[in-house]
mmCIF file of C-alpha atoms in Angstrom:
data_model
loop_
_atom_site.group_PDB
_atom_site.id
_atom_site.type_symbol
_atom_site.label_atom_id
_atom_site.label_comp_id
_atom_site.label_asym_id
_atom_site.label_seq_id
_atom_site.Cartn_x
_atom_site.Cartn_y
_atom_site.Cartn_z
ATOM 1 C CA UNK A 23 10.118 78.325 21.341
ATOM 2 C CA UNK A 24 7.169 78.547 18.480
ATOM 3 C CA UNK A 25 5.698 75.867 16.377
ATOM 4 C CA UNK A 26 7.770 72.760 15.036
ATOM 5 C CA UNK A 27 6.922 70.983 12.002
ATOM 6 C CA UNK A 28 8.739 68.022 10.785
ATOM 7 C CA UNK A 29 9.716 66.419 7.208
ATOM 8 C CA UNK A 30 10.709 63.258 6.149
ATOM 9 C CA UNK A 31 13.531 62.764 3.315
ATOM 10 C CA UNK A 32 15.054 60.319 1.133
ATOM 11 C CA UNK A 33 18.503 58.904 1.359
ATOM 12 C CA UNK A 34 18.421 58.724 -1.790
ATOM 13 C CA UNK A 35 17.183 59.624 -5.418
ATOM 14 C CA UNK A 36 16.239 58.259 -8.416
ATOM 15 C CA UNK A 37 16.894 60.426 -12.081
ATOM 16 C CA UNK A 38 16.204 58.199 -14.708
ATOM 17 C CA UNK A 39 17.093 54.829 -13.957
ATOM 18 C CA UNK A 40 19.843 55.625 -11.406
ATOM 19 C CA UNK A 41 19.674 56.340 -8.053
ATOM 20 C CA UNK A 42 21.773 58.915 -6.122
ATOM 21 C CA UNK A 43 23.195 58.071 -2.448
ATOM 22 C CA UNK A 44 22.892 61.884 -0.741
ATOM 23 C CA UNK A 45 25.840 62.325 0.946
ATOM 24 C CA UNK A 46 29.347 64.682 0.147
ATOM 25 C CA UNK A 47 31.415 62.178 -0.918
ATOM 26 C CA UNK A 48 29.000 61.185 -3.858
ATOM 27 C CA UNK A 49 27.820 64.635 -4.396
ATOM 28 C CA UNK A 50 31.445 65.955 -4.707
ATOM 29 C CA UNK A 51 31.997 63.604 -7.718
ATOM 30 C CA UNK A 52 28.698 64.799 -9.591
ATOM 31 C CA UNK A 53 29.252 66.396 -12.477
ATOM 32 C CA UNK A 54 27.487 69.945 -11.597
ATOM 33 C CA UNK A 55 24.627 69.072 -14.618
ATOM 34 C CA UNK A 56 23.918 65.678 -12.790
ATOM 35 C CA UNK A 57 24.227 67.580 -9.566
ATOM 36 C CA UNK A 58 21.606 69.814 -10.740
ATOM 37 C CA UNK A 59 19.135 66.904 -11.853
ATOM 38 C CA UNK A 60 19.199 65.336 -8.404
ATOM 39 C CA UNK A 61 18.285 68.651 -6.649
ATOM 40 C CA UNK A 62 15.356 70.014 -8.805
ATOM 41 C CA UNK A 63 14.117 65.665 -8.297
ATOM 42 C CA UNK A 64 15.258 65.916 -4.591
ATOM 43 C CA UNK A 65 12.500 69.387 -4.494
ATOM 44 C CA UNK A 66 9.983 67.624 -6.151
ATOM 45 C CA UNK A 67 9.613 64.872 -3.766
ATOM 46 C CA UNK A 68 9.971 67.009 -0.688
ATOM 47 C CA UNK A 69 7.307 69.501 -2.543
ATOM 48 C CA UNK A 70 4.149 68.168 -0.928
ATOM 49 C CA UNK A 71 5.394 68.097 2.655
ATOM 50 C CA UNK A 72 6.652 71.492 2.462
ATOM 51 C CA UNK A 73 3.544 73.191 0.588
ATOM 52 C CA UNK A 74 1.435 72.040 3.447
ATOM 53 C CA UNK A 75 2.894 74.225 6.065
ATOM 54 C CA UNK A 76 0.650 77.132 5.677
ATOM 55 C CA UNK A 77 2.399 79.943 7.778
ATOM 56 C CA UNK A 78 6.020 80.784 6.384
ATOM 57 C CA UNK A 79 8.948 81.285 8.984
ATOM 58 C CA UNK A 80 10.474 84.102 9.626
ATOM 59 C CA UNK A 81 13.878 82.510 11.728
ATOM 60 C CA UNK A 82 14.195 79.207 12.517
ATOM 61 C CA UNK A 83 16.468 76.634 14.019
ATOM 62 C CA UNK A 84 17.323 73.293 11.915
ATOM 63 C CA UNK A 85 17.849 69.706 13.190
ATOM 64 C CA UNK A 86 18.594 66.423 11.083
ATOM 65 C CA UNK A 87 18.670 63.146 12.289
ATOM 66 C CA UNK A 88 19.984 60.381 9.934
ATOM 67 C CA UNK A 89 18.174 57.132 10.304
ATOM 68 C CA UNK A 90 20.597 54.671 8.668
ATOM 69 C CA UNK A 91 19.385 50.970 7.389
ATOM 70 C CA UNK A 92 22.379 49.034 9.090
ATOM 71 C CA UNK A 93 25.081 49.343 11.509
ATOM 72 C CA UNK A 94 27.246 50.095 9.043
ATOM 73 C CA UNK A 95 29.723 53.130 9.535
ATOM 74 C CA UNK A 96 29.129 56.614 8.410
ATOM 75 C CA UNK A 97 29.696 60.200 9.012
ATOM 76 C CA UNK A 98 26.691 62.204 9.889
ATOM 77 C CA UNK A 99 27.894 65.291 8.669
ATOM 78 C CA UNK A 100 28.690 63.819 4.947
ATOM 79 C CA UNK A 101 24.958 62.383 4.619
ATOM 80 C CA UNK A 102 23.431 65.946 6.953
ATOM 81 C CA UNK A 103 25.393 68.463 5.082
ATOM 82 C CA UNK A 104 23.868 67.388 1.586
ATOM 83 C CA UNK A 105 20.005 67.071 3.346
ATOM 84 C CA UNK A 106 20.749 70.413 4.810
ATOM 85 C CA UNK A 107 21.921 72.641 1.411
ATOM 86 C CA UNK A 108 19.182 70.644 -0.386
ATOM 87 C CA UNK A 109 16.372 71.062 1.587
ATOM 88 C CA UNK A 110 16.857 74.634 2.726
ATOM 89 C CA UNK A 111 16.945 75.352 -0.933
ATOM 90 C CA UNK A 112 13.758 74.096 -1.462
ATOM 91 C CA UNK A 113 12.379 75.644 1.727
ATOM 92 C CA UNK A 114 13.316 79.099 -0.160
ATOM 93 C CA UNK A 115 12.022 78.299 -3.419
ATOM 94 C CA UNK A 116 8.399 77.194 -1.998
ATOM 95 C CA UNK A 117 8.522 80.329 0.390
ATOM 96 C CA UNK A 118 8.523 78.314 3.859
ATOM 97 C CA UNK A 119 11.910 80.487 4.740
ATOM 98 C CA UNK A 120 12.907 83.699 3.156
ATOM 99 C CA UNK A 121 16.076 82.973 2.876
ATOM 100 C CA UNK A 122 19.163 80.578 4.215
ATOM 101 C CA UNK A 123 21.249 82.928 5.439
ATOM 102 C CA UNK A 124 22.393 82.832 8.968
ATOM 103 C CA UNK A 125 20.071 85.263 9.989
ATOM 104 C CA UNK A 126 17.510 83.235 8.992
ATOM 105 C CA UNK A 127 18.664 80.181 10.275
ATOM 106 C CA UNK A 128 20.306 80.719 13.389
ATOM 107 C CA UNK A 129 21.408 77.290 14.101
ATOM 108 C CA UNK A 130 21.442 73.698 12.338
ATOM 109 C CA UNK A 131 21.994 70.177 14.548
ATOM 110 C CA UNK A 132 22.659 66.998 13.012
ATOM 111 C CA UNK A 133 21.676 64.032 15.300
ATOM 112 C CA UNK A 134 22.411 60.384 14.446
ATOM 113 C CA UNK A 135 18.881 58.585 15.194
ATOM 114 C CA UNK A 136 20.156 54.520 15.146
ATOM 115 C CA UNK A 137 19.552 51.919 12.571
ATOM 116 C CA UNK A 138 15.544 51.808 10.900
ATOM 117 C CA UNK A 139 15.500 49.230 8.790
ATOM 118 C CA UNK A 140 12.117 49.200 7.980
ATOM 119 C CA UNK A 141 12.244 53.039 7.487
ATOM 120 C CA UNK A 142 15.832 54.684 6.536
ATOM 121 C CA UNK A 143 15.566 58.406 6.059
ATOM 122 C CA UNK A 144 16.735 61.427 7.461
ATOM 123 C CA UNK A 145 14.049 63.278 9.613
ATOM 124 C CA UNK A 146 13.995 67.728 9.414
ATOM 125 C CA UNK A 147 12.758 69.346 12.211
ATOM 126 C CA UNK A 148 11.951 73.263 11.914
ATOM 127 C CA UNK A 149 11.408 75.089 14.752
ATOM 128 C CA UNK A 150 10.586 78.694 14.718
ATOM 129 C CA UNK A 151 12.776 81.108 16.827
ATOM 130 C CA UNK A 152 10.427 83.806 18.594
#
């Protein structure tokens, strides 16, 4: 295995004065303008972390790990699926990846990480495939 980096996102976003819950069942009722309006904010505020990794990737394996804010039910691949098309979009358009096709990335794992109160997010681990 090659070098790891790792990114913190949101669970959420705010356009305007709303904010967004990221999961599938919210983003399948978006109308696709408003959908649109949460990614390009969703890119901006995971800009910064990704600019800082110097050396693009060439292939890579994925993980996400949802840290929720209470015990309360979810499914992991409703809130990991939306992280996932998001970010790897944004991976693309800032040049980390060259693309997010599978022969790119060669595997994705969603992980549920527990309840973080103090700290809900969902944490992105890239690790490059030699």
């Amino acid at each position: 295995m090659g070098r790891s980096v790792m990114f913190k996102s949101p669970l959420s976003v705010t356009v305007g004065k709303r904010k967004y819950i990221l999961n599938l069942n919210n983003y399948r009722n978006w109308h696709y303008r408003v959908s649109n309006f949460i990614k390009i904010a969703y890119k901006k505020i995971m800009r910064e972390q990704i600019i800082k990794v110097r050396k693009a990737f060439n292939k890579v394996y994925m993980s996400y790990t949802v840290y929720r804010d209470s015990n309360r039910k979810f499914d992991i691949g409703n809130v990991c699926s939306i992280h996932e098309k998001f970010f790897e979009d944004a991976c693309v358009e800032y040049g980390l990846i060259p693309d997010d096709k599978a022969s790119v990335i060669q595997a994705v794992h969603y992980y549920n990480g527990g309840v973080d109160k103090e700290n809900p997010c969902v944490m992105i681990e890239i690790k490059e495939v030699e």
